[in-house]
Amino acid sequence: MASFYPFGRLHYSDYVQGEYYVRDITGAVKLSGDETAKTIARYGKLNLAATALQTFATLASDEALRREFGCGFDAVNRTLEWGLDVLSQGLDSVRSSIEDLNASFGYNIGLVIAQLQVQNQQLLGVVERLDAIHKTLENPALTQAREFYRTGCERLERGLLDKALEAFHKSEEKNDTDYLTELQIGRLYLYGRDEDDNVVDLERARRHLLLAAKYGRAEVAFLPAAVASVAESHLHAAIACYLLAGEATLAGDKPESDKLLDESIRLALDAAKLRPKLGEAHYQAATGLALLARPDEAAASLEQAIAVDRRYSLNAADDPNFASMRDTVATLLERLRADALARSTELLAEKRREIDSLVYIGEKAQSVRRELETRLGKAEQMVARATLFDSQDAVRELDFSSVSGAQSASATHEPTTLTGHTEGVYPVAFSPDGCLLASGSDDDTIKLWDVRERRELATLKGHTDSAYSVVFSPDGRLLASGSRDKTVKLWDAHERRELTMLKGHTNAVNSVAFSPDGCLLASGSMDKTVKLWNVRGRCELTALTGHAEGVTSVAFSPDGCLLASGSFDHNVKLWDVRKRRELATLTGHTGWVHSVAFSPDGCLLASGSSDKTLKLWDVRERRVLTTLTGHAEGVGSVAFSPDGCLLASG
């Protein structure tokens, strides 16, 4: 209730007498009063402390206010008009809810009545579902109650507040446990004022809204969607208690006022718990806690409200409810501003590095760069203003996902050369999360690299000859390597240390591969065998024999049931992993088979050979589907794209 302070000298009944909305003959929204104009420079009538003025200046620049409120911000007169934009956009929306108002909620009571009108269609949808659940049409009294309820909704939509209230009461007489009826009655008693009618009665509002909350909780088990209306019932009941506390204060009854504020806080917190995105519930709790001199709790609730709708920070900067904790509010808002500024500054530098590290090839890519540079320039200006709103807007401006082509291959990163090995590098492999890169070398070492920072993290030593193959486990915790020294090693990729050495091969190990579940490791060797290892037990399970020459590559199918191997004998073999036996020999290549890879769905197998061709095999039928030509020399590597639509070969 940001535009009305019940602990001053004005009674709520006097306030609503002068503050409500009307529509002219064209249907345009107008205000009966001027309380929605929020002065942000001439604070005379609010008698704000200097700290509040300074706080407001750190929240939003004029540019940010224009972005936020559009024509609702008058830069000349330094005023804001809240709520009418929300109201005007929502009058015809059947999906409108109280959450759509949030920080605009309290800036004119008429906004709430208008919101009740547009919410009717939404509530009628809930009514239909409840009627189906409870078989309402089979009970004559409940059927009559529902007809009166619908009549009340129709009258409310036409702006006949007193007649709507009359119909809702008749519905209540027929069914006195219907939470939607109680909610409609309670809201009318709380906000029911327009140019023709005034049905406001705070005590009755409180009573009916508490009943709405009680009966609504009983319906949630049958209709989970009812929780939204239950949360709203708690919020409106909290507001009724807050306003009644103000009336008690004006009557000189402070104990009663404190009691009502306690109840208001409890109800508001209940609403926030049920509906975390209901910003007004968090804000309502904060105001009550502030009035009861519980500043730390008030600041916590206020921060949650601002997280839902940042406009609450503008409310709080001059809200008299927080007069006793103005410094606490200023400290909170300054922390939020500083955090937002730090985040936007860091992101700005990151995006600048990202743009500068790209190579833009072609006119389309150059167009992308120009747009990114424009976005970056706007963000730089926002960050320079250093307000809360500007910093948050800068983060949004730096989200390049909406820039068409920003992620396209026409803009590619400048190559980075990772140096450190002293001899030739054979295998490389990324970790599953893409954060690490492993490389094996003729210098007998394996290196781990930080991909983001593009630097060496560790050198893994232990092999006594060239490292021919490296692969990460599916969870990224382990790294396996095969070497010319006839061994396989398992490494802890996080702690960067050797875990075990697997011995058994009698010649160089050319290839290693983890099963999809990470439980098995396969290794292919020049000794013409494929070995399966138990990763957890770190022991050999079996040796698969059948190739006539050394094994060059091994690969598990995506489901882990099959293993493929390529060999210098020109053949590809398929193995049954569970039964540990050969299933088929795929023949057709006329040269060494250097590489094998399954498609992501496991239906296809690709193989690359020194005969300068690739072959695609039907795994189920175990036959060649096609032979791909085009390379002028042998094909040393093959890989499917993640969606299986592309095949790359080197």
XYZ file of C-alpha atoms in Angstrom:
650
model
C 0.000 0.000 0.000
C 2.777 2.336 -1.021
C 0.637 5.420 -1.689
C -1.241 5.321 1.619
C 0.391 5.495 5.044
C -2.187 4.485 7.675
C -0.115 5.667 10.627
C -0.306 9.350 9.747
C -3.412 11.501 10.094
C -5.536 10.212 7.244
C -8.168 7.522 7.736
C -8.388 4.854 5.061
C -12.029 5.703 4.385
C -11.014 9.302 3.626
C -8.235 8.103 1.349
C -10.396 5.833 -0.806
C -13.013 8.587 -0.986
C -10.591 10.635 -3.067
C -8.488 7.957 -4.764
C -9.895 5.622 -7.392
C -9.686 5.184 -11.114
C -12.279 6.024 -13.744
C -12.523 5.476 -17.472
C -13.617 8.208 -19.819
C -16.102 7.738 -22.650
C -13.344 6.330 -24.888
C -12.386 3.733 -22.297
C -9.066 5.386 -21.433
C -7.976 5.101 -17.818
C -7.910 8.256 -15.710
C -7.285 8.876 -12.030
C -9.628 10.626 -9.667
C -6.756 11.910 -7.551
C -3.067 12.664 -7.881
C -1.459 10.286 -5.405
C 0.027 8.104 -8.140
C 2.386 10.904 -9.112
C 5.554 10.070 -7.214
C 7.758 13.122 -6.832
C 11.401 12.218 -7.070
C 12.977 15.648 -6.688
C 10.520 17.779 -4.680
C 10.224 15.738 -1.517
C 8.733 18.550 0.598
C 5.404 16.939 1.465
C 7.131 13.692 2.420
C 9.739 15.457 4.580
C 12.413 12.910 3.686
C 15.819 12.743 5.269
C 18.844 13.591 3.159
C 19.901 9.926 3.169
C 16.698 9.002 1.314
C 17.426 11.557 -1.380
C 20.941 10.198 -1.832
C 19.675 6.611 -1.865
C 17.152 7.321 -4.613
C 19.849 8.870 -6.775
C 21.853 5.631 -6.676
C 18.911 3.490 -7.749
C 18.101 4.791 -11.212
C 19.349 7.474 -13.595
C 16.910 9.476 -15.711
C 17.810 7.223 -18.642
C 16.975 4.119 -16.595
C 13.663 5.631 -15.477
C 12.750 6.356 -19.079
C 13.528 2.749 -20.011
C 11.507 1.480 -17.060
C 8.449 3.718 -17.189
C 8.391 5.187 -20.683
C 5.986 8.113 -20.787
C 5.179 7.469 -17.110
C 8.402 9.307 -16.262
C 8.270 13.081 -16.548
C 11.886 14.259 -16.642
C 10.895 17.932 -16.584
C 8.754 17.775 -13.460
C 10.714 14.839 -12.010
C 7.672 12.675 -11.366
C 6.643 9.084 -11.976
C 3.154 7.777 -12.616
C 2.905 4.173 -11.607
C 0.404 1.519 -12.386
C -1.582 2.912 -15.270
C 0.649 1.192 -17.811
C 0.152 -2.132 -16.044
C -3.581 -1.526 -15.722
C -4.077 -0.408 -19.308
C -2.209 -3.415 -20.677
C -4.090 -5.841 -18.463
C -7.713 -4.708 -18.698
C -8.454 -7.101 -21.526
C -6.268 -9.966 -20.328
C -8.119 -12.962 -18.943
C -4.810 -14.241 -17.549
C -4.090 -11.181 -15.431
C -3.245 -11.854 -11.802
C -2.268 -9.859 -8.748
C 1.370 -10.762 -9.476
C 1.161 -8.662 -12.645
C 0.870 -5.552 -10.470
C 3.587 -6.264 -7.864
C 5.309 -2.923 -7.145
C 2.482 -1.030 -8.863
C 0.000 -2.646 -6.478
C -0.274 0.065 -3.870
C -0.027 3.147 -6.034
C -3.752 3.460 -6.561
C -6.523 1.457 -4.967
C -8.447 1.602 -8.222
C -5.774 -0.500 -9.850
C -6.728 -3.384 -7.627
C -10.449 -3.102 -8.369
C -9.686 -3.034 -12.092
C -7.454 -6.053 -11.635
C -10.317 -7.847 -9.899
C -12.477 -7.217 -12.931
C -10.031 -8.680 -15.434
C -9.289 -11.604 -13.126
C -12.915 -12.721 -13.208
C -12.454 -14.859 -16.303
C -9.427 -16.521 -14.757
C -11.367 -17.330 -11.569
C -14.336 -18.610 -13.540
C -11.995 -21.152 -15.092
C -11.028 -22.310 -11.591
C -14.739 -22.458 -10.707
C -15.442 -24.833 -13.574
C -12.673 -27.196 -12.471
C -13.857 -27.138 -8.859
C -17.451 -27.767 -9.897
C -16.327 -30.810 -11.874
C -14.330 -32.137 -8.908
C -17.133 -31.658 -6.363
C -20.009 -32.498 -8.738
C -21.651 -29.187 -7.906
C -24.402 -29.585 -10.503
C -25.735 -32.597 -8.599
C -26.562 -30.389 -5.602
C -29.360 -27.816 -6.149
C -28.155 -25.473 -3.374
C -24.585 -25.460 -4.689
C -25.885 -24.905 -8.205
C -27.792 -21.839 -7.033
C -24.721 -20.604 -5.175
C -22.688 -20.866 -8.325
C -25.269 -18.948 -10.365
C -25.193 -16.101 -7.847
C -21.387 -16.175 -7.985
C -21.398 -15.835 -11.771
C -23.891 -12.999 -11.501
C -21.566 -11.240 -9.056
C -18.655 -11.620 -11.465
C -20.685 -10.160 -14.329
C -21.736 -7.184 -12.209
C -18.181 -6.618 -11.054
C -16.982 -6.542 -14.659
C -19.583 -3.851 -15.393
C -18.347 -1.792 -12.427
C -21.478 -2.286 -10.283
C -19.644 -2.853 -7.022
C -22.625 -2.740 -4.647
C -24.708 -5.075 -6.807
C -21.765 -7.434 -7.234
C -21.371 -7.574 -3.456
C -25.074 -8.307 -3.070
C -24.861 -11.270 -5.481
C -21.766 -12.664 -3.796
C -23.481 -12.552 -0.415
C -26.420 -14.510 -1.846
C -23.922 -17.062 -3.140
C -22.441 -17.248 0.353
C -25.870 -17.962 1.858
C -26.207 -21.019 -0.382
C -22.610 -22.229 0.111
C -20.803 -20.774 3.110
C -17.525 -22.658 2.571
C -16.669 -21.506 -0.955
C -13.293 -19.781 -0.827
C -13.703 -17.949 -4.137
C -16.918 -16.319 -2.970
C -15.272 -15.277 0.309
C -12.298 -13.908 -1.630
C -14.521 -11.786 -3.871
C -16.478 -10.437 -0.895
C -13.312 -9.703 1.093
C -11.631 -7.863 -1.767
C -14.700 -5.731 -2.413
C -14.880 -4.735 1.260
C -11.181 -3.898 1.133
C -10.929 -1.976 -2.156
C -14.541 -1.378 -3.257
C -14.606 2.268 -4.259
C -15.273 3.865 -7.626
C -17.054 6.996 -8.830
C -20.474 5.494 -8.047
C -20.028 3.102 -5.125
C -18.135 2.801 -1.869
C -18.502 -0.543 -0.074
C -15.243 -0.406 1.914
C -15.407 -2.021 5.375
C -12.033 -3.098 6.763
C -13.233 -5.385 9.558
C -15.583 -7.251 7.237
C -12.821 -7.439 4.648
C -10.485 -9.057 7.181
C -13.100 -11.579 8.291
C -14.055 -12.727 4.797
C -10.467 -12.873 3.574
C -9.442 -15.058 6.517
C -12.337 -17.362 5.654
C -11.187 -17.410 2.024
C -7.715 -18.473 3.157
C -9.129 -21.162 5.443
C -11.520 -22.665 2.895
C -8.988 -22.312 0.087
C -6.392 -24.381 1.933
C -8.908 -27.217 2.072
C -9.265 -27.121 -1.740
C -5.548 -27.280 -2.577
C -5.520 -31.061 -2.100
C -8.187 -31.356 -4.818
C -6.956 -28.564 -7.075
C -3.282 -27.543 -6.667
C -3.897 -24.433 -8.808
C -6.003 -23.090 -5.931
C -2.782 -22.224 -4.095
C -2.564 -18.974 -6.094
C -5.913 -17.753 -4.744
C -5.029 -18.954 -1.234
C -1.819 -16.899 -1.348
C -3.771 -13.903 -2.584
C -6.301 -14.330 0.242
C -3.459 -14.249 2.758
C -2.009 -11.119 1.140
C -5.278 -9.185 1.102
C -5.997 -10.269 4.688
C -2.520 -9.008 5.641
C -3.294 -5.642 4.036
C -6.631 -5.456 5.864
C -4.855 -6.083 9.187
C -2.221 -3.469 8.320
C -4.887 -0.876 7.561
C -6.813 -1.773 10.729
C -3.586 -1.340 12.687
C -3.396 2.189 11.302
C -6.962 2.863 12.397
C -6.123 1.544 15.884
C -3.116 3.867 16.024
C -5.275 6.855 15.103
C -7.659 5.801 17.899
C -4.762 5.727 20.390
C -4.849 1.947 20.906
C -1.210 0.942 20.371
C -1.480 -2.596 21.867
C -4.259 -3.420 19.398
C -2.252 -1.847 16.589
C 0.813 -3.983 17.399
C -1.353 -7.102 17.610
C -2.831 -6.402 14.177
C 0.623 -5.720 12.723
C 1.831 -9.074 14.049
C -1.103 -10.746 12.319
C -0.421 -8.804 9.128
C 3.213 -9.959 9.090
C 2.252 -13.582 9.636
C -0.308 -13.527 6.848
C 2.042 -11.768 4.439
C 4.820 -14.279 5.113
C 2.344 -17.120 4.583
C 1.393 -15.593 1.228
C 5.050 -15.246 0.242
C 5.761 -18.833 1.201
C 2.860 -20.065 -0.922
C 3.690 -17.773 -3.825
C 7.367 -16.666 -3.783
C 6.873 -14.504 -6.901
C 4.173 -12.464 -5.156
C 6.376 -9.454 -4.524
C 3.715 -7.468 -2.687
C 3.573 -10.175 -0.018
C 7.295 -9.782 0.711
C 6.940 -5.996 0.711
C 3.887 -6.083 2.984
C 5.781 -8.246 5.475
C 8.714 -5.824 5.329
C 6.547 -2.800 6.151
C 4.980 -4.521 9.164
C 8.342 -5.670 10.468
C 9.721 -2.157 10.064
C 6.819 -0.644 12.004
C 7.416 -3.118 14.833
C 11.110 -2.143 14.925
C 12.491 -5.436 13.558
C 14.853 -3.932 10.985
C 16.935 -7.002 10.119
C 13.866 -9.110 9.336
C 12.313 -6.183 7.471
C 15.433 -5.782 5.330
C 15.421 -9.507 4.479
C 11.791 -9.382 3.294
C 12.410 -6.151 1.419
C 15.343 -7.729 -0.420
C 13.105 -10.609 -1.508
C 10.502 -8.144 -2.771
C 13.129 -6.292 -4.801
C 14.339 -9.603 -6.249
C 10.810 -10.121 -7.609
C 10.315 -6.552 -8.847
C 13.129 -4.032 -8.626
C 10.663 -1.138 -8.492
C 10.181 -1.956 -4.827
C 13.575 -0.353 -4.283
C 12.062 2.954 -5.460
C 9.106 2.413 -3.135
C 11.348 1.736 -0.172
C 13.538 4.786 -0.732
C 10.809 7.134 0.502
C 8.172 4.877 2.097
C 7.322 6.354 5.526
C 6.798 2.822 6.840
C 10.595 2.532 6.844
C 11.252 5.904 8.490
C 12.654 4.263 11.638
C 15.169 2.213 9.648
C 16.110 4.592 6.874
C 19.825 3.885 7.281
C 19.224 0.116 7.167
C 17.250 0.493 3.941
C 19.963 2.710 2.483
C 22.610 0.112 3.388
C 20.587 -2.683 1.772
C 19.975 -0.735 -1.420
C 23.623 0.283 -1.627
C 24.703 -3.354 -1.269
C 22.308 -4.411 -4.037
C 23.605 -1.593 -6.225
C 27.243 -2.504 -5.559
C 26.605 -6.203 -6.254
C 24.805 -5.404 -9.514
C 27.579 -3.015 -10.558
C 30.293 -5.579 -9.817
C 28.464 -8.239 -11.808
C 27.835 -5.964 -14.788
C 31.424 -4.688 -14.767
C 32.801 -8.239 -14.759
C 30.413 -9.349 -17.506
C 31.261 -6.288 -19.585
C 34.967 -7.133 -19.497
C 34.208 -10.784 -20.304
C 32.062 -9.862 -23.311
C 34.681 -7.407 -24.532
C 37.305 -10.160 -24.476
C 34.871 -12.499 -26.212
C 34.169 -10.052 -29.048
C 37.844 -9.201 -29.482
C 38.818 -12.882 -29.646
C 36.558 -13.632 -32.598
C 37.557 -13.635 -36.247
C 34.725 -12.256 -38.403
C 34.709 -13.640 -41.914
C 32.286 -12.264 -44.504
C 29.747 -9.432 -44.511
C 27.213 -11.327 -42.414
C 29.773 -11.867 -39.688
C 30.812 -8.216 -39.860
C 27.167 -7.235 -39.399
C 27.019 -9.432 -36.329
C 30.101 -7.751 -34.948
C 28.640 -4.285 -35.471
C 25.513 -5.252 -33.582
C 27.534 -6.773 -30.763
C 29.676 -3.640 -30.575
C 26.542 -1.496 -30.400
C 25.162 -3.594 -27.558
C 28.504 -3.419 -25.817
C 28.597 0.372 -26.154
C 25.133 0.735 -24.616
C 26.133 -1.542 -21.747
C 29.297 0.502 -21.150
C 27.213 3.670 -20.802
C 24.873 1.938 -18.356
C 27.730 0.613 -16.248
C 29.293 4.081 -16.188
C 26.120 5.484 -14.561
C 26.620 2.949 -11.762
C 23.012 2.850 -10.513
C 21.129 -0.309 -9.571
C 18.745 -0.181 -12.545
C 21.470 0.732 -15.042
C 23.742 -2.078 -13.839
C 20.938 -4.624 -14.093
C 19.963 -3.336 -17.536
C 23.577 -3.633 -18.651
C 23.528 -7.344 -17.805
C 20.413 -7.754 -19.975
C 22.056 -5.786 -22.784
C 25.046 -8.123 -22.640
C 22.908 -11.199 -23.232
C 23.914 -11.800 -26.830
C 21.665 -14.828 -27.298
C 19.080 -12.623 -29.024
C 21.592 -11.365 -31.601
C 20.990 -13.309 -34.786
C 24.148 -15.060 -35.884
C 26.121 -14.267 -32.739
C 26.833 -17.945 -32.238
C 27.352 -18.778 -35.899
C 30.440 -20.466 -37.238
C 31.204 -17.419 -39.381
C 32.647 -15.837 -36.251
C 35.246 -18.178 -34.820
C 37.797 -17.864 -32.058
C 41.342 -16.898 -32.926
C 43.403 -20.091 -32.596
C 45.239 -20.527 -29.317
C 48.489 -22.467 -29.285
C 49.098 -24.486 -26.131
C 52.799 -25.082 -25.706
C 54.619 -27.296 -23.248
C 55.211 -30.715 -24.806
C 58.759 -31.293 -25.975
C 57.871 -33.872 -28.641
C 55.016 -34.530 -31.058
C 51.438 -34.675 -29.778
C 49.211 -37.595 -30.849
C 45.914 -37.808 -28.938
C 43.773 -35.014 -27.475
C 40.480 -35.311 -25.580
C 38.052 -32.893 -23.923
C 36.463 -33.625 -20.539
C 32.651 -34.070 -20.685
C 32.043 -30.577 -19.253
C 34.475 -29.018 -21.734
C 36.596 -27.439 -19.001
C 39.679 -29.631 -19.406
C 41.735 -30.783 -22.363
C 44.126 -33.726 -22.174
C 46.987 -34.303 -24.598
C 49.416 -37.208 -24.981
C 52.877 -36.916 -26.479
C 56.028 -38.609 -27.688
C 57.693 -36.973 -24.665
C 56.039 -39.756 -22.588
C 53.804 -37.281 -20.709
C 50.155 -36.311 -20.615
C 49.219 -32.697 -20.027
C 45.993 -31.280 -18.630
C 44.963 -27.821 -19.843
C 42.433 -25.298 -18.521
C 40.252 -24.633 -21.575
C 38.775 -21.318 -20.411
C 42.061 -19.789 -19.302
C 44.011 -21.611 -22.013
C 46.889 -22.601 -19.765
C 48.591 -25.759 -18.567
C 47.254 -27.178 -15.300
C 49.432 -30.253 -14.823
C 51.871 -32.666 -16.408
C 51.085 -36.310 -15.701
C 54.226 -38.422 -15.650
C 54.415 -42.202 -15.388
C 54.536 -43.672 -18.870
C 57.968 -44.687 -20.078
C 57.186 -44.268 -23.762
C 54.856 -42.307 -26.070
C 51.237 -41.772 -24.952
C 49.155 -42.916 -27.923
C 45.613 -42.464 -26.548
C 43.754 -40.460 -23.859
C 40.079 -40.440 -22.880
C 37.988 -39.028 -20.002
C 35.427 -41.105 -18.121
C 31.782 -40.079 -18.660
C 31.674 -38.275 -15.284
C 34.966 -36.530 -16.013
C 36.655 -37.742 -12.828
C 39.017 -40.231 -14.456
C 41.425 -40.050 -17.355
C 42.679 -43.198 -19.079
C 45.776 -43.342 -21.249
C 47.326 -45.995 -23.476
C 51.023 -46.021 -24.262
C 53.712 -47.513 -26.407
C 55.114 -48.843 -23.125
C 52.368 -51.573 -23.313
C 50.444 -50.213 -20.311
C 47.158 -48.489 -19.601
C 47.042 -45.939 -16.816
C 44.122 -44.507 -14.858
C 44.503 -40.964 -13.515
C 42.423 -38.844 -11.128
C 41.634 -35.870 -13.373
C 40.732 -33.615 -10.446
C 43.639 -34.420 -8.160
C 45.929 -34.860 -11.183
C 47.634 -38.019 -9.958
C 48.060 -41.610 -11.096
C 45.592 -44.088 -9.594
C 46.768 -47.361 -11.113
C 48.630 -49.005 -13.971
C 46.860 -51.784 -15.886
C 49.282 -54.403 -17.225
C 48.509 -57.250 -19.601
C 49.186 -56.130 -23.147
C 52.380 -57.376 -24.743
C 52.739 -54.554 -27.237
C 51.893 -50.860 -27.649
C 48.389 -49.720 -26.622
C 46.952 -47.660 -29.471
C 43.446 -46.850 -28.223
C 41.383 -46.690 -25.000
C 37.636 -46.091 -24.498
C 35.275 -45.940 -21.493
C 31.860 -47.609 -21.592
C 28.953 -45.122 -21.359
C 28.392 -45.980 -17.670
C 32.087 -45.627 -16.896
C 32.309 -49.142 -15.422
C 34.396 -50.688 -18.197
C 37.486 -49.627 -20.068
C 38.486 -51.117 -23.431
C 41.995 -51.007 -24.837
C 43.253 -51.973 -28.285
C 46.859 -53.017 -28.774
C 49.448 -53.915 -31.345
C 49.407 -57.369 -29.711
C 46.233 -57.991 -31.826
C 43.935 -58.060 -28.778
C 41.219 -55.914 -27.258
C 41.120 -56.040 -23.479
C 38.194 -55.204 -21.200
C 39.038 -53.840 -17.758
C 36.928 -53.410 -14.618
C 37.398 -49.738 -13.772
C 36.359 -49.947 -10.130
C 38.259 -53.179 -9.465
C 41.137 -52.031 -11.669
C 41.631 -55.479 -13.089
C 41.433 -57.275 -16.439
C 38.110 -58.966 -17.227
C 38.898 -60.581 -20.565
C 40.971 -60.417 -23.719
C 39.061 -60.387 -27.024
C 41.021 -62.116 -29.754
C 40.352 -62.472 -33.455
C 42.207 -59.706 -35.273
C 45.104 -60.867 -37.434
C 47.078 -57.652 -36.927
C 47.400 -54.887 -34.363
C 44.271 -53.098 -33.125
C 44.258 -49.364 -33.910
C 40.996 -48.119 -32.401
C 38.131 -49.132 -30.095
C 34.703 -47.567 -29.462
C 31.664 -48.491 -27.330
C 28.123 -48.162 -28.699
C 25.983 -45.515 -26.923
C 24.109 -48.206 -24.976
C 27.342 -49.949 -23.976
C 26.228 -53.307 -25.395
C 28.601 -53.375 -28.359
C 32.267 -52.676 -28.852
C 33.810 -51.922 -32.255
C 37.489 -52.298 -33.096
C 39.544 -51.379 -36.154
C 42.787 -53.086 -37.132
C 45.790 -53.157 -39.409
C 44.211 -56.334 -40.817
C 41.813 -54.046 -42.827
C 38.801 -55.255 -40.824
C 36.314 -53.885 -38.310
C 35.003 -56.232 -35.652
C 31.864 -55.984 -33.524
C 31.950 -57.545 -30.060
C 29.163 -58.446 -27.612
C 30.300 -56.709 -24.424
C 28.115 -58.677 -22.008
C 28.918 -62.120 -23.462
C 32.465 -61.006 -24.318
C 32.554 -62.630 -27.723
C 32.837 -61.621 -31.365
C 29.579 -60.899 -33.178
C 30.748 -59.995 -36.677
C 33.681 -59.049 -38.863
C 32.962 -56.150 -41.216
C 35.083 -56.470 -44.331
C 35.501 -54.160 -47.301
C 38.399 -51.826 -46.611
C 41.548 -52.440 -48.632
C 43.855 -50.685 -46.185
C 44.466 -50.324 -42.465
C 41.432 -49.235 -40.427
C 42.636 -46.298 -38.326
C 39.441 -45.120 -36.625
C 35.917 -46.271 -35.713
C 32.967 -44.324 -34.248
C 29.302 -45.087 -33.481
C 26.526 -42.621 -34.338
C 24.725 -41.134 -31.291
C 21.738 -43.453 -31.802
C 23.994 -46.494 -32.195
C 22.484 -47.467 -35.556
C 25.516 -46.576 -37.664
C 29.226 -47.218 -37.415
C 31.796 -45.175 -39.324
C 35.304 -46.361 -40.108
C 38.244 -44.527 -41.656
C 41.032 -46.297 -43.512
C 44.406 -45.857 -45.151
C 42.621 -46.768 -48.402
C 41.489 -43.080 -48.450
C 37.821 -43.953 -47.814
C 35.228 -43.890 -45.062
C 32.599 -46.569 -44.762
C 29.209 -46.312 -43.094
C 27.935 -49.604 -41.686
C 24.442 -50.663 -40.645
C 25.121 -51.971 -37.149
C 22.020 -54.135 -36.893
C 22.356 -55.756 -40.336
C 26.148 -55.638 -40.169
C 26.607 -54.526 -43.751
C 28.132 -51.554 -45.486
C 25.649 -48.839 -46.427
C 27.958 -46.557 -48.376
C 31.589 -45.766 -49.072
C 32.589 -42.107 -48.870
C 35.500 -40.926 -50.999
C 37.299 -37.645 -51.462
C 40.423 -37.788 -49.322
C 43.742 -37.830 -51.172
C 45.447 -39.764 -48.377
C 44.478 -42.168 -45.609
C 41.664 -41.301 -43.171
C 43.049 -41.230 -39.650
C 40.010 -40.110 -37.638
C 36.212 -40.028 -37.818
C 33.595 -38.413 -35.565
C 29.815 -37.927 -35.602
C 28.185 -34.636 -34.600
C 26.095 -34.845 -31.385
C 22.835 -34.910 -33.382
C 24.175 -37.586 -35.731
C 23.503 -35.521 -38.847
C 27.132 -34.832 -39.744
C 30.239 -36.987 -39.993
C 33.696 -35.444 -39.902
C 36.856 -37.129 -41.136
C 40.520 -36.237 -41.025
